[in-house]
Coordinates of C-alpha atoms and ligand atoms in Angstrom, one line a residue:
M1 CA 151.3 97.0 157.5
K2 CA 152.1 100.3 159.1
T3 CA 152.0 101.5 162.7
I4 CA 150.8 105.1 163.0
G5 CA 150.4 107.7 165.8
I6 CA 147.7 110.4 165.8
L7 CA 148.1 113.6 167.7
G8 CA 144.8 115.5 167.9
S9 CA 142.8 112.4 167.3
T10 CA 139.4 113.8 168.5
G11 CA 139.4 116.6 165.9
S12 CA 138.2 116.9 162.3
I13 CA 141.5 115.7 160.8
G14 CA 142.1 113.3 163.7
T15 CA 138.8 111.4 163.3
Q16 CA 139.2 111.2 159.5
S17 CA 142.8 109.9 160.0
L18 CA 141.4 107.1 162.2
D19 CA 138.9 106.3 159.5
V20 CA 141.7 105.9 156.9
A21 CA 143.8 103.9 159.4
Q22 CA 140.9 101.5 160.0
K23 CA 140.2 101.0 156.3
Q24 CA 144.0 100.4 155.6
G25 CA 144.2 98.0 158.5
Y26 CA 146.9 100.0 160.2
T27 CA 147.9 99.5 163.9
V28 CA 147.4 102.7 165.9
S29 CA 150.1 103.0 168.6
V30 CA 149.3 106.4 170.2
L31 CA 146.4 108.8 170.4
T32 CA 146.3 112.3 172.0
A33 CA 143.7 115.0 172.5
G34 CA 143.2 118.3 174.3
S35 CA 140.2 117.8 176.6
N36 CA 137.7 115.5 174.9
D37 CA 138.0 112.6 177.3
S38 CA 134.8 110.8 176.3
L39 CA 135.7 110.6 172.6
L40 CA 139.3 109.6 173.5
E41 CA 137.9 106.8 175.7
E42 CA 135.8 105.5 172.8
Q43 CA 138.9 105.6 170.5
I44 CA 141.0 103.8 173.1
R45 CA 138.4 101.0 173.3
R46 CA 138.2 100.8 169.5
F47 CA 141.9 101.1 168.4
H48 CA 143.8 99.7 171.5
P49 CA 146.7 102.1 171.4
K50 CA 149.7 101.4 173.6
K51 CA 149.6 105.0 175.0
A52 CA 147.2 107.9 175.0
A53 CA 147.5 111.4 176.3
L54 CA 145.2 114.3 177.3
L55 CA 146.4 117.8 177.7
D56 CA 144.0 118.3 180.6
E57 CA 145.8 116.7 183.5
E58 CA 142.6 116.3 185.7
K59 CA 140.7 114.6 182.9
A60 CA 143.7 112.4 182.2
K61 CA 143.6 111.2 185.8
E62 CA 139.9 110.4 185.5
L63 CA 140.4 108.7 182.2
R64 CA 143.2 106.6 183.6
V65 CA 140.8 105.1 186.1
R66 CA 138.0 104.6 183.5
V67 CA 140.3 102.6 181.1
A68 CA 142.1 100.6 183.8
D69 CA 140.5 97.5 182.2
T70 CA 142.5 98.1 178.9
N71 CA 146.2 97.9 178.2
T72 CA 146.4 101.6 177.3
V73 CA 148.7 103.8 179.5
V74 CA 147.1 107.3 179.9
L75 CA 149.5 110.2 180.1
G76 CA 148.7 113.9 180.9
G77 CA 149.9 117.4 180.0
E78 CA 152.0 118.6 177.1
E79 CA 154.8 116.3 178.3
G80 CA 152.5 113.3 177.9
I81 CA 151.6 114.4 174.4
C82 CA 155.2 114.8 173.5
E83 CA 156.0 111.3 174.9
C84 CA 153.3 109.9 172.6
A85 CA 154.7 112.0 169.7
A86 CA 158.1 110.3 170.1
D87 CA 156.6 106.8 170.2
R88 CA 159.3 104.4 169.0
D89 CA 156.8 101.9 167.4
A90 CA 155.2 104.4 165.0
D91 CA 156.4 104.5 161.4
V92 CA 154.6 107.8 160.8
V93 CA 152.9 110.2 163.2
I94 CA 150.1 112.5 162.1
N95 CA 150.1 115.9 163.8
A96 CA 146.4 117.1 163.7
I97 CA 146.6 119.4 166.8
V98 CA 145.3 122.9 166.1
G99 CA 147.5 126.0 166.6
L100 CA 151.0 126.7 168.0
A101 CA 150.2 124.0 170.6
G102 CA 151.4 121.6 167.9
L103 CA 155.0 123.0 167.8
R104 CA 156.6 121.0 170.6
P105 CA 154.9 117.7 169.5
T106 CA 156.0 118.4 165.8
L107 CA 159.6 118.7 167.1
A108 CA 159.2 115.6 169.3
V109 CA 158.1 113.5 166.3
L110 CA 161.1 114.7 164.2
Q111 CA 163.7 114.4 167.0
A112 CA 162.6 110.8 167.4
G113 CA 163.5 110.3 163.7
K114 CA 159.9 109.5 162.8
D115 CA 158.2 110.7 159.6
L116 CA 155.7 113.4 160.3
A117 CA 152.4 113.6 158.4
L118 CA 151.7 117.3 159.0
A119 CA 148.3 118.8 159.2
N120 CA 149.3 121.3 161.9
K121 CA 150.6 124.0 159.6
E122 CA 151.0 126.5 162.5
S123 CA 154.0 124.6 163.8
L124 CA 155.9 124.8 160.5
V125 CA 154.9 128.5 160.0
A126 CA 156.0 129.5 163.6
G127 CA 158.9 127.1 164.0
G128 CA 160.4 127.8 160.6
Y129 CA 164.0 126.6 160.3
L130 CA 163.8 124.9 163.7
V131 CA 161.4 122.4 162.3
K132 CA 163.2 122.0 159.0
E133 CA 166.6 121.6 160.8
A134 CA 165.1 118.9 163.2
A135 CA 163.8 117.0 160.1
A136 CA 167.1 117.2 158.3
Q137 CA 169.2 116.3 161.4
H138 CA 167.2 113.2 162.3
H139 CA 166.5 112.1 158.7
A140 CA 162.8 112.4 159.1
A141 CA 160.4 113.3 156.3
I142 CA 157.6 115.9 156.5
L143 CA 154.7 114.6 154.5
P144 CA 152.0 117.3 153.9
V145 CA 148.4 116.6 154.8
D146 CA 147.0 120.0 154.0
S147 CA 145.2 119.4 150.7
E148 CA 146.9 122.1 148.7
H149 CA 150.4 121.0 149.8
S150 CA 149.5 117.4 149.2
A151 CA 148.5 118.4 145.7
I152 CA 151.8 120.2 145.1
F153 CA 153.7 117.3 146.6
Q154 CA 151.9 114.9 144.2
C155 CA 152.5 117.2 141.2
L156 CA 156.2 117.2 142.0
Q157 CA 156.5 113.4 142.1
G158 CA 158.9 112.3 139.3
K159 CA 160.3 115.8 138.8
P160 CA 163.8 115.4 137.3
A161 CA 166.5 117.3 139.3
N162 CA 167.2 119.5 136.3
A163 CA 163.6 120.5 135.7
A164 CA 163.2 124.0 137.2
L165 CA 160.0 124.7 139.1
K166 CA 158.8 128.1 138.2
K167 CA 155.8 128.6 140.3
I168 CA 153.4 127.1 142.8
I169 CA 149.8 128.0 142.3
L170 CA 147.7 127.6 145.5
T171 CA 144.0 127.3 145.1
A172 CA 141.6 128.9 147.6
S173 CA 137.9 128.3 148.0
G174 CA 137.4 132.0 148.9
G175 CA 135.5 130.9 152.0
P176 CA 131.9 132.0 152.9
F177 CA 132.4 135.7 152.2
F178 CA 133.8 135.5 148.7
G179 CA 132.6 138.4 146.5
K180 CA 131.7 140.6 149.5
K181 CA 133.3 144.0 150.0
K182 CA 134.8 145.3 153.2
E183 CA 131.8 147.2 154.4
E184 CA 129.5 144.2 154.0
L185 CA 131.8 142.2 156.3
R186 CA 131.7 144.7 159.3
H187 CA 128.8 143.0 161.0
V188 CA 129.1 139.4 159.9
T189 CA 128.4 136.9 162.7
V190 CA 130.5 134.0 164.1
Q191 CA 127.8 131.6 162.8
Q192 CA 128.1 133.1 159.2
A193 CA 131.9 132.7 159.4
L194 CA 131.6 129.1 160.5
K195 CA 129.6 128.1 157.4
H196 CA 132.3 127.0 154.9
P197 CA 130.9 126.3 151.4
N198 CA 133.0 123.1 150.7
W199 CA 134.8 121.7 153.7
S200 CA 133.7 120.6 157.2
M201 CA 136.6 121.5 159.6
G202 CA 137.5 122.6 163.1
A203 CA 136.3 126.1 164.2
K204 CA 139.7 127.8 164.2
I205 CA 140.6 126.9 160.6
T206 CA 137.0 127.6 159.4
V207 CA 137.3 131.2 160.7
D208 CA 140.8 131.4 159.1
S209 CA 139.2 130.4 155.8
A210 CA 136.7 133.2 156.2
T211 CA 139.4 135.8 156.8
M212 CA 141.7 134.0 154.3
F213 CA 144.4 134.0 156.9
N214 CA 144.4 130.3 156.2
K215 CA 145.7 130.9 152.7
G216 CA 148.4 133.2 154.1
L217 CA 149.5 130.4 156.4
E218 CA 149.5 128.1 153.5
L219 CA 151.6 130.5 151.5
I220 CA 154.2 130.4 154.3
E221 CA 153.8 126.6 154.6
A222 CA 154.5 126.2 150.8
V223 CA 157.6 128.4 151.0
R224 CA 159.0 126.3 153.9
L225 CA 158.0 122.8 152.6
F226 CA 159.1 123.3 148.9
E227 CA 161.9 125.8 149.5
V228 CA 160.7 128.4 147.0
A229 CA 160.7 132.2 147.3
P230 CA 157.5 133.9 148.4
E231 CA 157.3 135.5 144.9
Q232 CA 157.1 132.0 143.4
V233 CA 153.7 131.3 145.1
D234 CA 150.6 132.6 143.4
I235 CA 147.1 132.3 144.9
V236 CA 144.0 131.8 142.8
V237 CA 140.4 131.6 144.0
H238 CA 138.7 128.4 142.8
R239 CA 135.2 128.1 144.3
E240 CA 134.6 124.5 143.5
S241 CA 137.6 123.1 145.5
I242 CA 138.2 120.4 142.9
V243 CA 141.6 121.5 141.7
H244 CA 143.6 121.3 144.9
S245 CA 146.7 123.2 143.6
L246 CA 149.1 123.4 140.7
V247 CA 152.8 123.7 139.8
M248 CA 154.3 125.5 136.8
Y249 CA 157.6 124.4 135.3
D250 CA 160.1 126.6 133.4
D251 CA 158.5 125.7 130.1
N252 CA 155.1 127.1 131.4
S253 CA 153.7 123.6 131.5
V254 CA 151.2 123.4 134.4
I255 CA 150.5 120.2 136.4
A256 CA 147.4 120.0 138.7
Q257 CA 146.0 117.5 141.2
L258 CA 142.2 117.1 141.2
G259 CA 139.8 115.2 143.4
L260 CA 136.6 115.5 145.4
P261 CA 137.0 117.9 148.4
D262 CA 137.5 115.2 151.1
M263 CA 140.6 115.3 153.4
R264 CA 140.8 111.5 153.5
I265 CA 142.6 111.6 150.1
P266 CA 145.5 113.7 151.3
I267 CA 145.6 112.1 154.7
Q268 CA 145.8 108.6 153.1
Y269 CA 148.5 109.7 150.6
A270 CA 150.6 111.0 153.5
L271 CA 150.2 107.7 155.2
T272 CA 150.7 105.3 152.2
Y273 CA 153.3 107.4 150.3
P274 CA 154.8 106.5 148.0
A275 CA 152.2 103.8 147.4
R276 CA 148.6 104.4 146.5
Y277 CA 145.7 102.2 147.6
P278 CA 141.9 102.3 147.0
S279 CA 140.3 105.1 148.9
P280 CA 137.0 105.4 150.8
V281 CA 136.4 108.7 148.8
G282 CA 134.3 108.5 145.7
E283 CA 135.6 109.1 142.1
L284 CA 135.7 112.5 140.6
D285 CA 133.1 112.9 137.8
L286 CA 134.3 115.9 135.7
A287 CA 131.2 116.0 133.5
A288 CA 129.1 116.4 136.7
C289 CA 131.3 119.3 137.7
A290 CA 130.4 121.0 134.4
S291 CA 132.5 124.0 135.0
L292 CA 135.5 125.0 137.1
S293 CA 136.1 128.7 137.8
F294 CA 139.2 130.7 138.7
A295 CA 139.6 134.3 139.9
G296 CA 142.3 136.5 141.5
P297 CA 142.0 137.0 145.3
D298 CA 140.6 140.3 146.6
E299 CA 143.4 141.3 148.9
E300 CA 141.9 144.6 149.8
T301 CA 138.9 143.0 151.3
F302 CA 141.0 140.1 152.7
P303 CA 144.2 141.8 153.9
C304 CA 145.4 138.7 155.8
I305 CA 147.0 137.2 152.7
G306 CA 149.2 140.3 152.4
L307 CA 150.0 140.3 156.1
C308 CA 151.4 136.7 155.7
R309 CA 153.2 137.5 152.5
H310 CA 154.9 140.4 154.2
A311 CA 155.7 138.2 157.2
V312 CA 157.4 135.5 155.2
K313 CA 159.4 138.1 153.2
A314 CA 160.5 139.8 156.5
G315 CA 161.6 136.3 157.8
G316 CA 162.9 135.5 161.3
L317 CA 160.2 135.6 163.9
Y318 CA 157.7 137.5 161.7
P319 CA 155.7 134.4 160.7
A320 CA 155.5 133.2 164.3
A321 CA 154.3 136.7 165.3
V322 CA 151.5 137.0 162.8
N323 CA 150.5 133.3 163.5
S324 CA 150.2 134.0 167.3
A325 CA 148.4 137.3 166.7
N326 CA 146.0 135.6 164.5
E327 CA 145.3 132.8 167.0
E328 CA 144.3 135.3 169.6
A329 CA 142.3 137.5 167.2
N330 CA 140.5 134.5 165.7
L331 CA 139.6 133.3 169.3
L332 CA 138.4 136.8 170.3
F333 CA 136.1 136.8 167.2
R334 CA 134.8 133.3 168.0
Q335 CA 134.1 134.5 171.6
G336 CA 132.1 137.4 170.2
K337 CA 134.5 140.0 171.7
I338 CA 135.7 141.6 168.4
G339 CA 134.2 142.2 165.0
F340 CA 135.3 140.3 161.8
L341 CA 137.2 143.3 160.4
E342 CA 139.1 143.8 163.6
I343 CA 140.9 140.5 163.1
P344 CA 143.4 141.8 160.4
E345 CA 143.5 145.2 162.1
R346 CA 144.6 143.8 165.4
I347 CA 147.2 141.4 163.9
Q348 CA 148.8 144.2 161.9
R349 CA 149.0 146.5 164.9
A350 CA 150.4 143.8 167.2
A351 CA 153.0 142.6 164.7
A352 CA 154.2 146.2 163.9
N353 CA 156.0 146.3 167.3
L354 CA 157.9 143.1 166.8
R355 CA 161.7 143.1 167.5
N356 CA 162.8 140.7 164.8
Y357 CA 165.7 138.2 164.8
E358 CA 166.9 136.1 161.9
R359 CA 168.0 133.2 164.0
F360 CA 165.8 132.4 167.1
S361 CA 165.2 129.7 169.7
L362 CA 162.0 127.9 170.8
D363 CA 161.9 130.2 173.9
D364 CA 161.9 133.3 171.5
I365 CA 158.8 131.9 169.8
Y366 CA 157.0 131.4 173.1
A367 CA 158.0 134.9 174.2
V368 CA 156.7 136.4 170.9
D369 CA 153.5 134.3 171.3
E370 CA 152.9 135.9 174.8
Q371 CA 153.7 139.4 173.5
M372 CA 151.5 139.1 170.4
R373 CA 148.5 137.7 172.3
Q374 CA 148.7 140.5 174.9
A375 CA 149.1 143.1 172.2
V376 CA 146.0 141.8 170.3
R377 CA 143.9 141.8 173.5
A378 CA 145.1 145.3 174.5
A379 CA 144.5 146.8 171.0
G380 CA 140.8 147.5 171.7
Q381 CA 141.4 149.1 175.1
Ligands
LIG1 P1 140.0 120.5 165.4 O1 139.8 121.7 166.3 O2 138.8 119.8 164.9 O3 140.9 119.4 166.3 C1 142.0 119.7 167.0 C2 142.6 118.6 167.8 O4 143.7 119.1 168.6 C3 141.6 117.9 168.8 O5 141.9 116.6 168.9 C4 141.9 118.7 170.1 O6 141.5 117.9 171.2 C5 143.4 118.8 170.0 N1 143.9 120.0 170.7 C6 143.3 121.2 170.7 N2 144.0 122.1 171.5 C7 145.1 121.4 171.9 C8 146.2 121.7 172.7 N3 146.4 122.9 173.2 N4 147.2 120.7 172.9 C9 147.0 119.5 172.4 N5 145.9 119.1 171.7 C10 145.0 120.1 171.4 O7 141.0 121.0 164.3 P2 141.1 120.4 162.8 O8 140.2 121.1 161.9 O9 141.2 119.0 162.8 O10 142.6 121.0 162.4 C11 143.8 120.4 162.9 C12 145.0 121.0 162.2 O11 144.9 120.6 160.8 C13 145.0 122.5 162.1 O12 146.4 122.9 162.2 C14 144.4 122.9 160.8 O13 144.9 124.1 160.3 C15 144.9 121.7 159.9 N6 144.1 121.4 158.8 C16 142.8 121.0 159.0 C17 142.0 120.7 157.9 C18 140.5 120.3 158.0 O14 139.9 119.9 157.1 N7 140.0 120.2 159.2 C19 142.5 120.8 156.6 C20 143.8 121.2 156.4 C21 144.6 121.5 157.5
LIG2 MG1 144.4 123.7 153.0

């Protein structure tokens, strides 16, 4: 029986992770959230973690009083979250925090020598070699939770050392605006962007799916996780979200992973790896699917994929820069302050002024974060 920690436990991936943990009978040692104190309280009462943390210090204080009848210690702030991340009892910690806010916790998990089940792709994209080096140095594994990367990871199981991997083929649902042309997207609303055809997810990643910046982040994530060149990663639009990704070997043989679009499959695999156990998710019925379709991405209408490909090729701080610029532009769009097409425009303009370094520190990433967010806000003035 495993002991697991969940960072970002009140979100979409966090709550599904708790569902998997409960069905597997796992012990939950730590839980953390941003500001949702009422759901965190419910989770504390149900899962009895040793420690819990809220980013919001005021709410953490109030929660501490409310759960004084339990054995859970409530911590506050980013420091409290990182203390939970480094929990010594956990065998594996899931990082399901959204955005760059997940970077310090990702490093805290790895530096404690714990295996990291990674949903928070932004920390790997922005942190780059800092994250990879922390994992190597402390002999900690990074197990992908993102469905595409879990699929690739599964397709690579049993790969002999001398079998050359030729390509990774990432599938993309295409989001709610697939098939539309640029001009049709000028006036789309936040509500329309938040209607994903196949997946129910947090607001930030749902908008990233609509702009396809999410697929750009996943391209960078694949380059980092599987140590391939950006040119080895292809993207194909697959509307049904049944084939979660594929790999091609040197002999042009292609291996795919398929399943119903339900994140509890990749979450569970990251937690039980290398074992497999019965899942709460239903069986895939291929005959009921009838047909599976594939098409090339329209990178003119969705320029975010190209922005990310350029960033990973440029290397250094570029991936961190486009990630931060996107976080700000995505937020401004959700707040109704900018239009949908302004998202890639503002990211491109902000990142154009980056002073890049090949080797960088954590402080450099936060300095770039501040600079990019300001540049994105100022771009409209
Ligand atoms: P979400 O918004 O539903 O949940 C985010 C969680 O992080 C919440 O618990 C929230 O309280 C916490 N949080 C928010 N801001 C924080 C901060 N500044 N510091 C600490 N905690 C904070 O998001 P989600 O959809 O669950 O996505 C989480 C991560 O998983 C993202 O990186 C996303 O890209 C990735 N991911 C999500 C899905 C999905 O199906 N939802 C699929 C693949 C990958
Ligand atoms: Mg994904």
